[in-house]
Structure formats: structure tokens, C-alpha cells
Amino acid sequence: MTASDRPLISKGNKLCIFVLLCLALLGQVACQEGIYVDALVPAEHEVLGEDQYVCFRVDLPKQSLKIVGVDPLSTQDVVHHMLLFGCANEGPANEAWPCHMTSPCRGGFERVLYGWGKNAPAMSLPTGVGYGVGPGSAMQSLVLQVHYLQERPAGDQSGIRLRMTSKSTPFSAGMINYASYFTIPPGKPKHPIENQCCYSGFEILKGFAFRVHTHALGRSVNLERIEQQNGTQVSKELCERDPQLPQGFAPLKDNILIRPGDTLKATCMFDSSAVHSPVNAGATHNDEMCNLYLMLYSQLPFFMACYGSPQVDRHGMGGIPPAGRLELDLHASWQPPGPLGVPPLGPKPAAPIAFGQVSAVAKGHNNDIWVFQRGDVVWNALSFRSEDKGQHIADPTAFVQAPAVVQLDQDTGAVLSSWGENLFLMPHGLTVDFEGNIWVTDVGLHQAIKFDQQGNQLLALGKRLEPGSDSAHLCKPTHVAVANDGTIFIADGYCNSRVVRYSATGNFEVEYRLPRGEMGIPHSLVLDECSDALYVADREHSEVHKFVISDERLQGTWNLKQSGHVYSITAGPYGTILALCWAHREDPRVEAVNLVLLTADATGGGPEETWRLEGVGAPHDIALAASPMPVQGTGERTLAVFVAETKPAGSMLRKFLFIPQGMSMADMVEAGVMEADQSAKLIPGGHGVEAHLAHAHQVSKDAAQPLKSTEAHESVGSMASHKLHMPTTLDPVSADPALALPGHVLHQSTADTVASDEDHAGLVDLAMKTEQTVHKGLVKSDIPDSDARDMVVKEEQRKLRSQTPISSGGIVGHHAAAQPQSAGFGTAVSQLYSFGMPFAGLFAVAAVVLWKRLGDLQPLTALGSQFAV
């Protein structure tokens, strides 16, 4: 056979080449998980004069991403501070603008994501935590604010490097930041500036790092929790730091748990003993500032600015979507127990528990939800005796034989635990307090009962099987709410038109009633301790009443008659109140079920927005939680709404998801926001925090590692980094509850020019040495050894970034990233080839070598190629 007769490439060789190229492609795909974005002040932008502020938009890839770390690229000799803001609008591209005391986002709510000053080190978020940006997030763009001390030096490339991932994360990063306006009188060795706010929401937040900022007069900044104990206000210090140390985010020794209703106070202590005239808060280094930033995480993102009072965006990140609709979650991952007596569809085996009437649902604190269900007991016209106005149950021996209390995985609906067989006659309401205890009401027993999560009874209020209206009795109680100090509120109920308040130990205190007339069944309660408010759902009157907790006054009423009877109310994000309404009696032909957002008026109003809940029958209760990871994918987690049904037959626990306006689940999957079968893998377990952490640890192993400065470019200097770790367990029930709440304003300070600063400067070096010792202590005592190895704490100051331009696309090795070009807007995006690149390159080279070898054996001129060997 001649050379021209031989096949150009044998089948075996073709297969080898195909496999090698596929492996190379897979390696490239793996590279997409780690992304660097260098955000540098545009080279052409001039900065003239002192204390100039420059803002510019950070160009990002057009995909859903999570920020997991930030590396500062400047020094305190040039830049006083840098702040990274998240904005809802996209903002102007390819330009920088002066932004002295103006909104960096040019309108709308601005979110502080990161701050730097005084040569602070780099920062890495805890494993499994990220800031969501881009498609699928309410944060559509980033703006970097840079405060220059003097005229910008030639060749300056100040800015930051963002470390990002396209992987999903189970937790979202957020921020609470403090700022205020004030005047410091002269000649005061100690002058405190205080600022406090209260967290109003529905999730427990976890604070893990903080940053403080003052100018030259600042001596300390601390954060305290304000609590009520036995009627007395007490405070507990949560963190403190010297503002003359590097102003980056420092890890907290103990994570701070922030409960709804918690108040936190930030205090800056100033020394003006060497100053001879008043010093005001302001933007220049001759003025002063008092800032504290608390970085936190939760399943839904949370941002708040404290300027003496909380500033939030009710419809922003983690909030109620400003438009859109609720869609039933039909994703295959959601598989809760089915209705009693209804066989499962398809080959799926029957669940160990089936639901009868589902009277209550509540969110737990560990990626779980809790359900109260009636098994084979049905509440109908014969359930209570008619001769005493229906107060006594017809058969006091007919207990619910099935497990009445069921704990489910929040994402999947899988049963995690269950108990309560033969304990209850007619289950009604269920509440999970902030210590994790389970409170239930039984309208047949006329009691409100407290259990631990294993079903052990801890307290019972009301006399068993004895209805009444005095301080010792209840009559068909419907719901319980528990304050942070343990104070108990019981809606009482079907017979008594009141809400009763007890101490944490169960002693009767007061009752709440309407000043005129009676409530038509107080059916559901919500506490907002930030506003000293008790909300009561007046079911039959289709109203929601607001009482002042401290003096029992009626403060306002919301009329929801156009939406239906109010069966349940619940606290939502950012202080919102949502109501479940059922319009089943106004028009017998229509059974409309609505979710209603109450107006934000302090003294009442009506519905601000209404969503139809399609396909729901006999709704009785609602709960809110984060949307599941299997559905949301790399996008920011939004709200899920759980609805409990009490139909005589076929009752279910239904779950709805908020979908942005103009989108559907199918659209989101196609857009890459939802990646249910890819990066957003199903996380089993609802003691699921540990499971999420295990998943997040794997994500971290798969993602690209941070650049090592010596491997990337020597001239950048030492890249010290605080790795802000989460604990191995995040269960707030077992953790030491502490609280957090910071505030924000534009950070500005500069070279210290006040006389007293020179006296104070000598302490900084010693403090930095002490800080290094403290960090070493944290590594040894507060962070698991496996995580401690990841933490790099160096105290060397960062040198000015190298001015040597690197050609675009200059990937120089395993850990190298594309460097910014010397000209242009200053945002360079590069894929980190931490795992995929070496193997992709290896397989690609192997494919080329094999091809060349084949070329040596076979004349390529057979194809007319000009590259004949």
C-alpha cells in the first residue's frame, strides 16, 4: 500500500485525538469557576488637589457571580481609603467621575461591600459565603470609590482585585454599617459619639468580621448589644478596635448572632485634648468620622445603614421583589410528605408520614421548617359540643395518633424528625422561638405548650381541657409569639377576644383588647420589637391591628377586606409584614387566596401589593424562607413562601417562589441563573448547615486559590490576607447568642495632621505587634486546625503596584492572572486556571504531539495542506 493509499488517520488515532481534545475542553470548563477582576482607577483620569474622591464602575463579566475575596492594590501614602459599593442600576461605563460627598451609585440604595484604609491586608470571605452580583441578583453593578490624599502620582494604578466564583454558595454576605454627623468639642480627652439601630427582619443573621474607621482623633470604636433584663437596660460589648490600626475587616473572636429585635450600639471614643477648636464630622482629613462596619452572612442577603435610625431598601437584595409573581415550586427536588390517603404519583415509594390537615408551618433556624398537622383528625361541625358555644371538644379521648409535629428540610421537604403521637386533640398554631424551642397551641386542650426540639415538654399555659377567660385559663388559643427576653404572647382565641402576655416563666402580666368592640378571632401574631409593636390578625374582620407592647395601646389598623379574611401574618425582610388572606365568603363562587404586603405606615393602612396564590385550598398559615439552592443556582437566593392547607381531605404543604417580573422558572434556567443539576447541587439534610458547609468546603477546594504575590508579580508586595472563617456549626440554638448592627457613610480620612495624632502615633507599632499576636491566638484557639492552615496573617505593608504593563491575556503560569494594561479603563478580567489550565494545556499539547506524530507517518499533502512535512 502506498502512502497515498493509507488512511490519513486511523480510527484508533482519531479516537485518541477526540478524547484528548474533550479532556482539554473539560479543563477549560473547570477554569470558569475562579475569576479575577482588577478594578483600577482609569489611567487617564486626573486627580488634582487634596482630598479628592474618584468613583468608577467596575466592569464585570455578563454572568451571575459571587464575590469571595478582595485584594487591595494601593498604599496609604497615596490613597486614604477605598470603598466598594453595590448598586441596583448599571451606571455609566468607561468613565470616572468626582464623587465627593455624593452617592456613588448615583441614586438608589447603595450597599457597602468592602472597605480599606491604612494599608489593611486582603480579605477572603468564609467558605460558602459570597456577594451575589450580575444576573439573578438585585446588585447589577459595582462602583469603587477612591479617596486620594494629594494629587494623583504619575503611573498610579490604585484599585482592588476582586476574587469571584461562578459556583453557587449556600450563604449570602451582607453588611450593617454605622455613620453619623457630630461635633467634637476641644480639650476633651474622652468624648464618645454613640449611634444605635435595631434589626427588624425574620432571619437570624451571623456577624463574622468588622471594620472601624475614624480620623486622627479616634482612639477606639466598639459595638455593644443593648438588652432588657428584669426591666433594666444592660449592654454587652461584642467587639472593639483601635481605629489607628490598619482599617480592614478583622475576624470576630466569636460569631455574633443577630436576632430580629436586637439593638446594637456603636461608640467612637475621641481625644480632642490637643485641639483648640471644635472638629466636625466631614469628608477631609482635617474633619472626623465615626464608622463601624459589621460584615455578616445569612441565607438571604441583608444590608442596612444606621444613621441614627435604620436605612433599608424593602425591595432590594433579600427583600420583597418590587414586581413579579409567585409560582408554585414544581422542581423535582421538592418532595414533602403527601396528603393522607392519597397514593404517591409514579414509582416514588410512599413517605413514612402523610399529612392530614396542616394547621401550621414555621421556619426553623437550621435550614428547616416545622409543621403542625392533624393526622386523621378533622375539624368539622361535629368536633366541638354545641351546647356550650363550642368550647368543649366532643371527644376528649380522640388524640391525634400520627406524629403531629414534623421537621422538614427547607429545600427538599424530606422528613428530618417527627414526634407528638397521642399528645394533641386539635392542633392549631406552631412557633419556633429564637432559642429553637417549639411552641404549639391546641384548641381542644385549651393550652399553649412549649417543647424542646426532641418533643420534651417544658411549659404549659392554660388549664388542660378547661376553657376560661381569667389569668389562669385560655379558651381555644390560636397562636404564640415569643420576645427575645422570653416574654410570651398568646392569641386567645376562638372564645376570648384578647391577646394575653406572660413572663418568660409563665406568670400572667397583661392582656391586649380593642378599645371598642371585639376582635373576630385573633388568629395570628407577629412581634416587631424594634418598633415596640404587636401585630394581631383579626381573622373574621379582615383586619390587622397594631398594639404598642409597652402600654397596650392600639396604634393602628390595616383594612384588608378587599383581599379576604386574614388567617395568618408573618414578619418579612426589612421590617415588612405579610398577610395570608382567603376571600371565601364574600363571593361563594370564588375562593381567592392572596398574599398581601402591608403598607409601611406606622399607624395603619391597607395592602401595598397583592399576589395571588393559585391552586391553594383552605389556607391556614404561612412561613417565609430562602428559595432552595437546587432551584436558584448561582443567582441570589430569593423568598420562598410555604402555605399550610386545612382541606378536609387532600391537604398539602405548598411552596411558592418569588419570580422577577417578566421571567419564569424556565427563563431563569435558560439564562443560567438556575443551575439545578450543575453547580447548585442538591444538599441533603436540614441539620443541613453541616451539609451545606461540607458542600461549600468542596466548592472551595474546586475553586481557584488566591494569587500568591511572589508567583504573580513580585512588585505588588506582600499580600497579607485575613481568611474570615465560619465555625464548623452555625446552629444559633447551640451558639452563644450575640448581636450585631453597624452603619455606613462615605469613609474619608487622610494623613494625620491634628497635633494629638503625633502623640498617639508611637502606640501604633506596638498595637500592630499586639494585633499580630491576637491573630495568632485566633488561629490556634478559635478556628479549626484544618481552616487555620488557610489563614495568612502578615503585617508587612503593601508596596506600590508595579507599573510594568503586561500584554492582555498574559497568563504566565499556574497561579498567574491577567495583569491590567497600562492604558484603558482599568478593569482586566481573567480566568484563574487553578485546576483546569494545567490539565487542559497538557491534554492539548498531547493532542498536538500526537497529530504531529501522525503527520510524520502520513503526508498531510493528501489534504492539500501547505503545512506538509
mmCIF file of C-alpha atoms in Angstrom, residues 173-452:
data_model
loop_
_atom_site.group_PDB
_atom_site.id
_atom_site.type_symbol
_atom_site.label_atom_id
_atom_site.label_comp_id
_atom_site.label_asym_id
_atom_site.label_seq_id
_atom_site.Cartn_x
_atom_site.Cartn_y
_atom_site.Cartn_z
ATOM 1 C CA ALA A 173 -22.787 38.095 52.563
ATOM 2 C CA GLY A 174 -24.316 41.318 53.846
ATOM 3 C CA MET A 175 -23.410 44.425 55.819
ATOM 4 C CA ILE A 176 -24.665 46.679 58.600
ATOM 5 C CA ASN A 177 -22.801 49.957 58.791
ATOM 6 C CA TYR A 178 -22.878 52.956 61.124
ATOM 7 C CA ALA A 179 -22.220 56.642 60.448
ATOM 8 C CA SER A 180 -23.417 59.911 61.908
ATOM 9 C CA TYR A 181 -22.911 63.664 61.902
ATOM 10 C CA PHE A 182 -21.425 65.186 65.055
ATOM 11 C CA THR A 183 -19.192 67.882 66.529
ATOM 12 C CA ILE A 184 -16.303 67.176 68.913
ATOM 13 C CA PRO A 185 -15.635 69.974 71.406
ATOM 14 C CA PRO A 186 -11.974 70.902 72.033
ATOM 15 C CA GLY A 187 -9.998 69.922 75.106
ATOM 16 C CA LYS A 188 -11.763 66.611 75.827
ATOM 17 C CA PRO A 189 -9.510 63.581 76.499
ATOM 18 C CA LYS A 190 -12.566 61.331 76.182
ATOM 19 C CA HIS A 191 -15.532 62.300 74.045
ATOM 20 C CA PRO A 192 -17.894 59.477 72.953
ATOM 21 C CA ILE A 193 -20.072 59.533 69.834
ATOM 22 C CA GLU A 194 -22.881 56.954 70.004
ATOM 23 C CA ASN A 195 -25.138 55.564 67.294
ATOM 24 C CA GLN A 196 -27.594 52.691 67.601
ATOM 25 C CA CYS A 197 -30.113 50.843 65.444
ATOM 26 C CA CYS A 198 -32.388 47.837 65.739
ATOM 27 C CA TYR A 199 -32.519 44.881 63.331
ATOM 28 C CA SER A 200 -36.017 44.229 62.018
ATOM 29 C CA GLY A 201 -36.363 41.116 59.854
ATOM 30 C CA PHE A 202 -37.181 37.423 60.097
ATOM 31 C CA GLU A 203 -33.846 35.610 59.722
ATOM 32 C CA ILE A 204 -31.142 35.256 62.335
ATOM 33 C CA LEU A 205 -28.010 36.932 60.958
ATOM 34 C CA LYS A 206 -24.446 35.906 61.771
ATOM 35 C CA GLY A 207 -21.782 38.596 62.068
ATOM 36 C CA PHE A 208 -18.261 37.330 61.433
ATOM 37 C CA ALA A 209 -15.998 40.355 60.786
ATOM 38 C CA PHE A 210 -15.906 44.078 61.465
ATOM 39 C CA ARG A 211 -14.090 47.213 60.362
ATOM 40 C CA VAL A 212 -13.797 50.571 62.117
ATOM 41 C CA HIS A 213 -12.866 53.997 60.793
ATOM 42 C CA THR A 214 -12.082 57.388 62.301
ATOM 43 C CA HIS A 215 -9.553 60.077 61.516
ATOM 44 C CA ALA A 216 -6.705 61.266 63.748
ATOM 45 C CA LEU A 217 -8.668 61.899 66.975
ATOM 46 C CA GLY A 218 -10.207 58.424 67.172
ATOM 47 C CA ARG A 219 -8.918 56.184 69.960
ATOM 48 C CA SER A 220 -11.352 53.263 69.973
ATOM 49 C CA VAL A 221 -14.536 52.054 68.280
ATOM 50 C CA ASN A 222 -16.698 49.391 69.863
ATOM 51 C CA LEU A 223 -20.016 47.619 69.339
ATOM 52 C CA GLU A 224 -22.438 46.689 72.125
ATOM 53 C CA ARG A 225 -25.693 44.787 72.376
ATOM 54 C CA ILE A 226 -28.434 46.583 74.313
ATOM 55 C CA GLU A 227 -30.730 44.194 76.186
ATOM 56 C CA GLN A 228 -33.549 44.280 78.699
ATOM 57 C CA GLN A 229 -33.005 42.191 81.822
ATOM 58 C CA ASN A 230 -35.641 42.300 84.569
ATOM 59 C CA GLY A 231 -36.841 45.660 83.324
ATOM 60 C CA THR A 232 -33.345 47.161 83.294
ATOM 61 C CA GLN A 233 -31.364 48.064 80.189
ATOM 62 C CA VAL A 234 -27.942 46.412 80.117
ATOM 63 C CA SER A 235 -25.205 46.310 77.489
ATOM 64 C CA LYS A 236 -22.657 43.695 76.445
ATOM 65 C CA GLU A 237 -19.572 44.569 74.414
ATOM 66 C CA LEU A 238 -19.265 42.480 71.262
ATOM 67 C CA CYS A 239 -16.099 43.857 69.640
ATOM 68 C CA GLU A 240 -13.632 46.749 69.914
ATOM 69 C CA ARG A 241 -10.716 48.017 67.822
ATOM 70 C CA ASP A 242 -8.200 50.843 67.670
ATOM 71 C CA PRO A 243 -9.010 52.877 64.517
ATOM 72 C CA GLN A 244 -5.337 53.824 64.116
ATOM 73 C CA LEU A 245 -4.532 50.216 63.212
ATOM 74 C CA PRO A 246 -4.879 49.048 59.585
ATOM 75 C CA GLN A 247 -8.515 49.644 58.668
ATOM 76 C CA GLY A 248 -9.536 46.376 57.082
ATOM 77 C CA PHE A 249 -12.016 43.755 58.175
ATOM 78 C CA ALA A 250 -10.866 41.826 61.229
ATOM 79 C CA PRO A 251 -12.429 38.477 62.149
ATOM 80 C CA LEU A 252 -14.567 38.421 65.270
ATOM 81 C CA LYS A 253 -13.376 36.130 68.011
ATOM 82 C CA ASP A 254 -16.918 34.767 68.314
ATOM 83 C CA ASN A 255 -19.565 34.999 65.633
ATOM 84 C CA ILE A 256 -22.354 37.387 66.574
ATOM 85 C CA LEU A 257 -25.932 36.165 66.283
ATOM 86 C CA ILE A 258 -28.291 38.993 65.353
ATOM 87 C CA ARG A 259 -31.899 38.257 66.185
ATOM 88 C CA PRO A 260 -34.857 40.267 64.915
ATOM 89 C CA GLY A 261 -35.490 42.893 67.563
ATOM 90 C CA ASP A 262 -31.864 43.171 68.662
ATOM 91 C CA THR A 263 -30.426 46.660 69.197
ATOM 92 C CA LEU A 264 -26.721 47.329 68.679
ATOM 93 C CA LYS A 265 -24.867 50.486 69.606
ATOM 94 C CA ALA A 266 -21.602 51.659 68.037
ATOM 95 C CA THR A 267 -19.451 54.067 70.062
ATOM 96 C CA CYS A 268 -16.403 56.016 68.872
ATOM 97 C CA MET A 269 -14.153 57.466 71.575
ATOM 98 C CA PHE A 270 -12.260 60.614 70.567
ATOM 99 C CA ASP A 271 -9.389 62.504 72.223
ATOM 100 C CA SER A 272 -9.502 66.234 71.485
ATOM 101 C CA SER A 273 -7.285 67.319 74.375
ATOM 102 C CA ALA A 274 -4.731 68.847 71.976
ATOM 103 C CA VAL A 275 -7.337 70.550 69.775
ATOM 104 C CA HIS A 276 -8.286 74.212 70.334
ATOM 105 C CA SER A 277 -11.423 74.478 68.199
ATOM 106 C CA PRO A 278 -14.439 72.229 67.509
ATOM 107 C CA VAL A 279 -13.980 69.415 64.981
ATOM 108 C CA ASN A 280 -16.953 68.409 62.825
ATOM 109 C CA ALA A 281 -17.711 65.207 61.007
ATOM 110 C CA GLY A 282 -16.758 65.626 57.371
ATOM 111 C CA ALA A 283 -15.028 64.362 54.264
ATOM 112 C CA THR A 284 -11.489 65.758 54.605
ATOM 113 C CA HIS A 285 -8.659 64.505 56.756
ATOM 114 C CA ASN A 286 -8.997 67.664 58.881
ATOM 115 C CA ASP A 287 -12.527 66.566 59.810
ATOM 116 C CA GLU A 288 -13.544 63.448 61.709
ATOM 117 C CA MET A 289 -15.610 60.327 61.112
ATOM 118 C CA CYS A 290 -17.183 57.614 63.237
ATOM 119 C CA ASN A 291 -17.827 54.439 61.243
ATOM 120 C CA LEU A 292 -18.271 50.796 62.089
ATOM 121 C CA TYR A 293 -18.981 48.081 59.523
ATOM 122 C CA LEU A 294 -20.263 44.666 60.537
ATOM 123 C CA MET A 295 -19.958 42.001 57.838
ATOM 124 C CA LEU A 296 -22.452 39.175 58.173
ATOM 125 C CA TYR A 297 -23.993 36.234 56.377
ATOM 126 C CA SER A 298 -27.383 34.569 56.148
ATOM 127 C CA GLN A 299 -29.325 32.613 53.555
ATOM 128 C CA LEU A 300 -30.824 35.828 52.193
ATOM 129 C CA PRO A 301 -28.622 38.911 51.817
ATOM 130 C CA PHE A 302 -29.201 41.744 54.291
ATOM 131 C CA PHE A 303 -27.940 45.341 54.114
ATOM 132 C CA MET A 304 -28.681 48.203 56.495
ATOM 133 C CA ALA A 305 -27.174 51.635 57.079
ATOM 134 C CA CYS A 306 -27.525 53.169 60.539
ATOM 135 C CA TYR A 307 -27.611 56.969 60.552
ATOM 136 C CA GLY A 308 -29.257 57.289 63.945
ATOM 137 C CA SER A 309 -32.145 55.293 62.514
ATOM 138 C CA PRO A 310 -32.074 52.264 60.204
ATOM 139 C CA GLN A 311 -31.985 52.868 56.448
ATOM 140 C CA VAL A 312 -33.030 49.839 54.380
ATOM 141 C CA ASP A 313 -34.369 49.025 50.931
ATOM 142 C CA ARG A 314 -37.551 46.983 51.424
ATOM 143 C CA HIS A 315 -37.445 45.836 47.825
ATOM 144 C CA GLY A 316 -33.684 45.430 47.497
ATOM 145 C CA MET A 317 -31.380 42.450 47.929
ATOM 146 C CA GLY A 318 -33.051 39.845 50.121
ATOM 147 C CA GLY A 319 -36.268 41.889 50.217
ATOM 148 C CA ILE A 320 -39.730 41.672 48.677
ATOM 149 C CA PRO A 321 -39.336 41.887 44.884
ATOM 150 C CA PRO A 322 -40.731 45.202 43.605
ATOM 151 C CA ALA A 323 -42.632 43.374 40.876
ATOM 152 C CA GLY A 324 -43.149 39.846 39.701
ATOM 153 C CA ARG A 325 -45.279 36.964 40.807
ATOM 154 C CA LEU A 326 -45.381 33.833 42.914
ATOM 155 C CA GLU A 327 -45.033 30.494 41.156
ATOM 156 C CA LEU A 328 -45.628 27.088 42.664
ATOM 157 C CA ASP A 329 -42.355 25.229 43.184
ATOM 158 C CA LEU A 330 -42.636 22.214 40.907
ATOM 159 C CA HIS A 331 -38.931 21.423 40.905
ATOM 160 C CA ALA A 332 -38.156 17.742 41.329
ATOM 161 C CA SER A 333 -36.090 18.443 44.451
ATOM 162 C CA TRP A 334 -39.182 19.493 46.456
ATOM 163 C CA GLN A 335 -40.741 16.269 47.774
ATOM 164 C CA PRO A 336 -42.569 16.858 51.096
ATOM 165 C CA PRO A 337 -44.956 14.277 52.591
ATOM 166 C CA GLY A 338 -48.133 13.933 50.551
ATOM 167 C CA PRO A 339 -51.771 14.087 51.653
ATOM 168 C CA LEU A 340 -53.154 11.368 53.892
ATOM 169 C CA GLY A 341 -54.865 8.628 51.910
ATOM 170 C CA VAL A 342 -53.529 9.785 48.540
ATOM 171 C CA PRO A 343 -51.040 7.335 46.934
ATOM 172 C CA PRO A 344 -47.840 8.912 45.543
ATOM 173 C CA LEU A 345 -47.602 9.537 41.838
ATOM 174 C CA GLY A 346 -45.262 7.372 39.757
ATOM 175 C CA PRO A 347 -42.736 4.909 41.128
ATOM 176 C CA LYS A 348 -41.933 7.022 44.191
ATOM 177 C CA PRO A 349 -42.360 4.977 47.400
ATOM 178 C CA ALA A 350 -44.849 6.162 49.983
ATOM 179 C CA ALA A 351 -43.398 8.536 52.594
ATOM 180 C CA PRO A 352 -43.268 7.353 56.213
ATOM 181 C CA ILE A 353 -45.538 10.280 57.154
ATOM 182 C CA ALA A 354 -48.617 11.579 55.352
ATOM 183 C CA PHE A 355 -50.261 14.913 56.157
ATOM 184 C CA GLY A 356 -53.806 15.382 57.341
ATOM 185 C CA GLN A 357 -54.976 18.960 57.831
ATOM 186 C CA VAL A 358 -51.819 21.077 58.043
ATOM 187 C CA SER A 359 -52.729 23.730 60.577
ATOM 188 C CA ALA A 360 -49.348 25.471 60.956
ATOM 189 C CA VAL A 361 -45.927 25.923 59.394
ATOM 190 C CA ALA A 362 -42.947 27.870 60.782
ATOM 191 C CA LYS A 363 -39.334 28.486 59.769
ATOM 192 C CA GLY A 364 -36.640 26.965 61.955
ATOM 193 C CA HIS A 365 -33.058 28.174 62.335
ATOM 194 C CA ASN A 366 -31.154 25.330 60.698
ATOM 195 C CA ASN A 367 -32.338 25.190 57.086
ATOM 196 C CA ASP A 368 -35.529 23.534 58.297
ATOM 197 C CA ILE A 369 -39.236 24.168 58.618
ATOM 198 C CA TRP A 370 -41.653 22.815 61.211
ATOM 199 C CA VAL A 371 -45.193 21.597 60.518
ATOM 200 C CA PHE A 372 -48.141 21.002 62.872
ATOM 201 C CA GLN A 373 -50.636 18.559 61.354
ATOM 202 C CA ARG A 374 -53.781 16.735 62.491
ATOM 203 C CA GLY A 375 -53.270 13.276 61.013
ATOM 204 C CA ASP A 376 -56.638 11.522 60.736
ATOM 205 C CA VAL A 377 -58.410 14.106 62.954
ATOM 206 C CA VAL A 378 -60.541 16.591 61.011
ATOM 207 C CA TRP A 379 -62.028 19.788 62.428
ATOM 208 C CA ASN A 380 -65.648 19.976 61.275
ATOM 209 C CA ALA A 381 -69.069 20.995 62.609
ATOM 210 C CA LEU A 382 -69.143 17.994 64.965
ATOM 211 C CA SER A 383 -65.729 18.435 66.529
ATOM 212 C CA PHE A 384 -66.935 20.650 69.440
ATOM 213 C CA ARG A 385 -70.096 20.425 71.533
ATOM 214 C CA SER A 386 -72.771 22.912 70.513
ATOM 215 C CA GLU A 387 -74.470 23.294 73.945
ATOM 216 C CA ASP A 388 -71.624 25.426 75.418
ATOM 217 C CA LYS A 389 -70.928 27.617 72.398
ATOM 218 C CA GLY A 390 -68.475 25.102 71.050
ATOM 219 C CA GLN A 391 -65.933 25.479 73.854
ATOM 220 C CA HIS A 392 -65.533 21.801 74.779
ATOM 221 C CA ILE A 393 -64.251 19.222 72.337
ATOM 222 C CA ALA A 394 -66.767 16.488 71.567
ATOM 223 C CA ASP A 395 -64.439 13.551 72.266
ATOM 224 C CA PRO A 396 -61.623 14.384 74.734
ATOM 225 C CA THR A 397 -60.070 10.952 74.135
ATOM 226 C CA ALA A 398 -59.673 11.243 70.341
ATOM 227 C CA PHE A 399 -55.985 12.209 70.233
ATOM 228 C CA VAL A 400 -54.039 12.571 67.009
ATOM 229 C CA GLN A 401 -52.329 9.214 66.681
ATOM 230 C CA ALA A 402 -49.868 10.229 63.975
ATOM 231 C CA PRO A 403 -46.773 12.366 64.633
ATOM 232 C CA ALA A 404 -48.283 15.838 64.846
ATOM 233 C CA VAL A 405 -45.015 17.803 64.845
ATOM 234 C CA VAL A 406 -42.827 17.218 61.784
ATOM 235 C CA GLN A 407 -39.456 18.780 60.970
ATOM 236 C CA LEU A 408 -38.684 19.062 57.237
ATOM 237 C CA ASP A 409 -35.685 20.031 55.169
ATOM 238 C CA GLN A 410 -36.361 23.550 53.931
ATOM 239 C CA ASP A 411 -35.136 22.855 50.398
ATOM 240 C CA THR A 412 -36.296 19.290 49.747
ATOM 241 C CA GLY A 413 -39.203 18.654 52.103
ATOM 242 C CA ALA A 414 -37.518 15.495 53.406
ATOM 243 C CA VAL A 415 -38.624 14.454 56.899
ATOM 244 C CA LEU A 416 -35.853 15.095 59.430
ATOM 245 C CA SER A 417 -37.690 14.278 62.645
ATOM 246 C CA SER A 418 -41.224 13.851 63.984
ATOM 247 C CA TRP A 419 -42.948 13.404 67.308
ATOM 248 C CA GLY A 420 -46.193 14.171 69.120
ATOM 249 C CA GLU A 421 -48.163 10.942 68.744
ATOM 250 C CA ASN A 422 -51.188 10.852 71.096
ATOM 251 C CA LEU A 423 -50.369 14.251 72.620
ATOM 252 C CA PHE A 424 -52.829 16.586 70.911
ATOM 253 C CA LEU A 425 -56.571 16.783 70.377
ATOM 254 C CA MET A 426 -56.834 19.606 67.806
ATOM 255 C CA PRO A 427 -53.510 21.087 66.666
ATOM 256 C CA HIS A 428 -53.639 24.735 65.636
ATOM 257 C CA GLY A 429 -50.593 27.068 65.779
ATOM 258 C CA LEU A 430 -46.816 26.481 65.885
ATOM 259 C CA THR A 431 -43.949 28.883 66.587
ATOM 260 C CA VAL A 432 -40.161 28.398 66.750
ATOM 261 C CA ASP A 433 -38.611 30.875 69.204
ATOM 262 C CA PHE A 434 -35.080 32.227 68.871
ATOM 263 C CA GLU A 435 -33.708 29.604 71.234
ATOM 264 C CA GLY A 436 -35.092 26.880 68.962
ATOM 265 C CA ASN A 437 -37.962 25.832 71.241
ATOM 266 C CA ILE A 438 -41.235 24.699 69.664
ATOM 267 C CA TRP A 439 -44.467 26.354 70.871
ATOM 268 C CA VAL A 440 -47.835 24.927 69.871
ATOM 269 C CA THR A 441 -51.456 25.746 70.606
ATOM 270 C CA ASP A 442 -54.163 23.093 70.928
ATOM 271 C CA VAL A 443 -57.732 24.415 70.702
ATOM 272 C CA GLY A 444 -59.050 21.127 72.108
ATOM 273 C CA LEU A 445 -56.793 21.125 75.169
ATOM 274 C CA HIS A 446 -57.137 24.946 75.595
ATOM 275 C CA GLN A 447 -53.402 25.201 76.110
ATOM 276 C CA ALA A 448 -50.222 26.726 74.734
ATOM 277 C CA ILE A 449 -47.337 24.323 75.260
ATOM 278 C CA LYS A 450 -43.563 24.725 74.973
ATOM 279 C CA PHE A 451 -41.368 21.804 73.844
ATOM 280 C CA ASP A 452 -37.735 21.346 73.013
#
